[in-house]
Amino acid sequence: MAVMRYELIGTTVPAVQVTLDRGESMVTQSGAMAWMTQDIQMQTSARGGIMKGLGRLFAGESMFQSTYTSGRDGEQIGFASTVPGVIIPYDLTGKPGLICQKGAFLCAQPTVDMKVVFTKKFSSGLLGGEGFILQQLSGTGMAFLEVDGDAIERTLAPGETLLVDTGNVVAFEETVSYQVETVKGGMNIFFGGEGLFLTRLTGPGQIILQTMSFNDFAGRIIALMPPRNN
């Protein structure tokens, strides 16, 4: 596989610009493309079939994906993030699959396969605030993840554990075990000022965290808005 040519552009609400040669393609969720040069063709479909499309829909993504294919060498296409943060490039070649929270996937080469996976405990995932359905990226090639705020990347040693607020987990290698648990102690739950649930990540493997949960941020903004007078 040829080396992928890309450039990360911007700082506040960044984008990734990919340079494609003739016949090369990029896959993304519907609506993620921000700009492209004229000799790139777009094709939208339920990539992988209707069942995979429905799985993506349950995972918080679009049921349909768009494939952009270049008609000549040197064409360029840009995919922009939706909120302030960063874009993380991740090369899956020779690595374990990557488990992502819903909404983290931005775009990828067509050799990257995406499917939905379930947390080990249905109730834990359902109550954990981020949904019980996650996404698994596997295969070969480059994928790009959208991160709210700044990105924190760590590699956990075998048996090493990190407790993370559920909204701050972006992705982790499939070698990392994942479990959602409740915060212990009544005072902590009602007066601690944090969420009710934590995600326990146990190595070995790489994890990607984010410093901001946009859902929490939006909730705080809404709480500060004055009530509407009818």
Coordinates of C-alpha atoms in Angstrom, one line a residue:
M1 CA 0.0 0.0 0.0
A2 CA 1.3 3.4 -1.0
V3 CA 2.2 5.9 1.8
M4 CA -0.8 8.1 2.5
R5 CA -0.3 11.8 2.0
Y6 CA -2.2 14.0 4.5
E7 CA -1.9 17.3 6.3
L8 CA -3.6 18.4 9.6
I9 CA -4.9 21.9 9.2
G10 CA -6.1 24.4 11.8
T11 CA -6.0 24.4 15.6
T12 CA -9.4 25.3 17.1
V13 CA -11.7 23.3 14.9
P14 CA -9.2 21.3 12.7
A15 CA -9.4 19.4 9.5
V16 CA -7.4 16.8 7.7
Q17 CA -6.6 17.3 4.0
V18 CA -5.7 14.2 2.0
T19 CA -3.9 14.1 -1.3
L20 CA -5.2 11.3 -3.6
D21 CA -3.8 9.8 -6.7
R22 CA -5.9 8.3 -9.5
G23 CA -8.1 5.5 -8.1
E24 CA -7.3 6.2 -4.5
S25 CA -10.3 6.7 -2.1
M26 CA -11.4 7.9 1.3
V27 CA -14.4 6.8 3.3
T28 CA -16.3 9.0 5.7
Q29 CA -19.6 9.5 7.4
S30 CA -22.2 11.5 5.5
G31 CA -21.6 15.2 5.9
A32 CA -18.0 15.1 7.1
M33 CA -16.4 16.3 3.8
A34 CA -15.6 20.0 4.0
W35 CA -13.9 20.6 0.6
M36 CA -12.5 18.8 -2.4
T37 CA -10.9 19.6 -5.8
Q38 CA -13.0 19.0 -8.9
D39 CA -11.8 15.6 -10.2
I40 CA -13.1 13.6 -7.2
Q41 CA -16.2 11.5 -7.4
M42 CA -18.5 10.8 -4.5
Q43 CA -20.6 7.7 -4.0
T44 CA -22.9 7.2 -1.0
S45 CA -24.1 3.8 0.2
A46 CA -24.7 1.6 3.2
R47 CA -21.1 0.4 3.0
G48 CA -20.9 -3.3 4.0
G49 CA -24.7 -3.8 3.6
I50 CA -27.9 -2.7 5.4
M51 CA -27.1 -4.6 8.6
K52 CA -23.7 -2.9 9.0
G53 CA -25.4 0.4 8.1
L54 CA -27.9 -0.1 10.9
G55 CA -25.1 -1.0 13.3
R56 CA -23.4 2.3 12.5
L57 CA -26.7 4.1 13.1
F58 CA -27.1 2.5 16.5
A59 CA -23.5 3.5 17.3
G60 CA -24.3 7.2 16.8
E61 CA -22.9 7.5 13.2
S62 CA -24.7 7.9 9.9
M63 CA -26.2 4.7 8.4
F64 CA -24.7 5.7 5.1
Q65 CA -21.1 6.3 4.3
S66 CA -19.6 8.3 1.4
T67 CA -16.6 7.1 -0.7
Y68 CA -14.6 9.7 -2.5
T69 CA -12.4 8.5 -5.3
S70 CA -9.9 10.5 -7.3
G71 CA -10.0 10.6 -11.1
R72 CA -6.4 11.8 -11.4
D73 CA -3.2 12.2 -9.5
G74 CA -2.8 15.0 -7.0
E75 CA -6.5 15.7 -6.1
Q76 CA -7.2 16.9 -2.6
I77 CA -10.1 16.5 -0.2
G78 CA -10.6 17.9 3.3
F79 CA -12.6 16.4 6.3
A80 CA -13.4 18.8 9.1
S81 CA -14.1 18.1 12.8
T82 CA -17.4 19.3 14.2
V83 CA -16.4 20.7 17.6
P84 CA -13.2 22.3 19.0
G85 CA -10.5 19.7 19.5
V86 CA -7.9 17.8 17.6
I87 CA -7.7 15.1 14.9
I88 CA -5.7 11.9 15.7
P89 CA -4.2 9.9 12.8
Y90 CA -4.0 6.2 13.6
D91 CA -2.4 3.6 11.4
L92 CA -4.1 0.2 11.9
T93 CA -1.5 -1.7 9.8
G94 CA 0.1 -4.4 12.0
K95 CA -1.8 -3.3 15.1
P96 CA -4.7 -4.7 17.1
G97 CA -8.2 -3.4 16.2
L98 CA -9.3 -0.1 17.8
I99 CA -12.5 0.3 19.9
C100 CA -13.9 3.8 19.6
Q101 CA -16.7 5.7 21.3
K102 CA -19.6 6.7 19.1
G103 CA -18.8 9.9 17.2
A104 CA -15.1 9.4 17.2
F105 CA -14.7 8.2 13.7
L106 CA -14.0 10.9 11.1
C107 CA -12.6 9.2 8.0
A108 CA -10.4 6.4 6.8
Q109 CA -8.9 4.6 3.9
P110 CA -11.3 2.0 2.4
T111 CA -9.1 -0.9 3.7
V112 CA -10.2 0.0 7.2
D113 CA -13.3 -1.9 8.3
M114 CA -15.8 -0.6 10.8
K115 CA -18.3 -2.6 12.7
V116 CA -20.3 -2.2 16.0
V117 CA -19.4 -4.1 19.1
F118 CA -21.2 -4.4 22.5
T119 CA -19.8 -3.8 25.9
K120 CA -19.5 -7.0 27.9
K121 CA -22.3 -6.0 30.2
F122 CA -25.4 -4.6 28.5
S123 CA -26.5 -2.8 31.7
S124 CA -23.1 -1.2 32.3
G125 CA -22.9 0.2 28.8
L126 CA -26.5 1.4 28.8
L127 CA -26.1 3.2 32.1
G128 CA -22.6 4.4 31.5
G129 CA -23.7 7.6 29.7
E130 CA -21.9 6.9 26.4
G131 CA -24.2 4.2 25.1
F132 CA -23.7 0.4 25.2
I133 CA -22.7 0.2 21.5
L134 CA -19.1 1.0 20.5
Q135 CA -17.3 0.9 17.1
Q136 CA -14.4 -1.4 16.2
L137 CA -11.9 -0.3 13.5
S138 CA -9.8 -3.1 12.0
G139 CA -7.9 -4.0 8.8
T140 CA -5.0 -2.0 7.4
G141 CA -4.4 1.7 6.5
M142 CA -5.0 5.1 8.1
A143 CA -8.0 6.2 10.1
F144 CA -8.6 9.6 11.6
L145 CA -10.4 10.2 14.9
E146 CA -12.2 13.3 16.1
V147 CA -11.3 14.3 19.7
D148 CA -13.1 16.9 21.9
G149 CA -10.6 19.3 23.5
D150 CA -7.0 18.0 23.7
A151 CA -5.9 14.4 23.2
I152 CA -4.1 12.3 25.8
E153 CA -2.4 9.2 24.5
R154 CA -1.1 6.5 26.9
T155 CA 0.1 3.0 26.7
L156 CA -1.0 0.8 29.6
A157 CA 1.3 -2.0 30.8
P158 CA -0.2 -5.5 31.3
G159 CA -2.5 -5.3 34.4
E160 CA -2.1 -1.5 34.6
T161 CA -5.5 0.2 35.3
L162 CA -6.8 3.7 34.7
L163 CA -10.2 4.9 35.8
V164 CA -11.6 7.5 33.4
D165 CA -14.9 9.5 33.3
T166 CA -16.9 7.8 30.6
G167 CA -17.2 10.9 28.5
N168 CA -13.4 11.3 28.3
V169 CA -12.7 8.0 26.7
V170 CA -12.1 8.2 22.9
A171 CA -10.6 4.9 21.9
F172 CA -8.5 2.0 23.1
E173 CA -6.9 -1.0 21.5
E174 CA -8.9 -4.2 21.6
T175 CA -6.2 -5.8 23.9
V176 CA -7.4 -3.3 26.6
S177 CA -10.3 -4.6 28.8
Y178 CA -13.2 -2.2 29.3
Q179 CA -15.6 -2.1 32.2
V180 CA -18.1 0.6 33.3
E181 CA -18.6 0.9 37.1
T182 CA -20.5 3.2 39.4
V183 CA -18.8 5.8 41.6
K184 CA -18.6 4.4 45.2
G185 CA -20.1 6.3 48.1
G186 CA -23.3 8.3 48.5
M187 CA -21.6 11.6 49.2
N188 CA -19.4 11.2 46.1
I189 CA -22.5 10.4 44.0
F190 CA -24.7 13.3 45.1
F191 CA -22.1 16.0 46.0
G192 CA -18.9 15.0 44.2
G193 CA -19.7 17.1 41.1
E194 CA -18.6 14.3 38.7
G195 CA -20.6 11.7 36.7
L196 CA -22.1 8.6 38.2
F197 CA -20.0 6.3 36.2
L198 CA -16.3 5.6 35.6
T199 CA -14.7 3.5 32.9
R200 CA -12.0 1.0 34.1
L201 CA -9.4 0.5 31.4
T202 CA -6.9 -2.3 32.0
G203 CA -3.8 -2.9 29.9
P204 CA -2.0 -4.0 27.9
G205 CA -2.5 -1.6 25.0
Q206 CA -2.8 2.0 23.9
I207 CA -5.6 4.3 25.0
I208 CA -6.7 7.7 23.7
L209 CA -8.5 10.1 26.0
Q210 CA -10.0 13.6 25.5
T211 CA -9.9 16.5 27.9
M212 CA -13.4 17.7 27.1
S213 CA -16.7 15.9 26.7
F214 CA -18.8 18.0 24.3
N215 CA -22.0 16.6 25.7
D216 CA -21.1 17.7 29.2
F217 CA -20.0 21.1 27.8
A218 CA -23.3 21.6 26.0
G219 CA -25.2 20.6 29.1
R220 CA -23.5 23.3 31.1
I221 CA -24.3 25.9 28.5
I222 CA -27.9 24.9 28.4
A223 CA -28.1 25.1 32.2
L224 CA -26.9 28.7 32.1
M225 CA -29.5 29.8 29.5
P226 CA -32.4 31.8 30.9
P227 CA -35.8 30.1 30.8
R228 CA -38.1 30.9 28.0
N229 CA -41.2 33.0 28.8
N230 CA -44.3 31.8 27.0

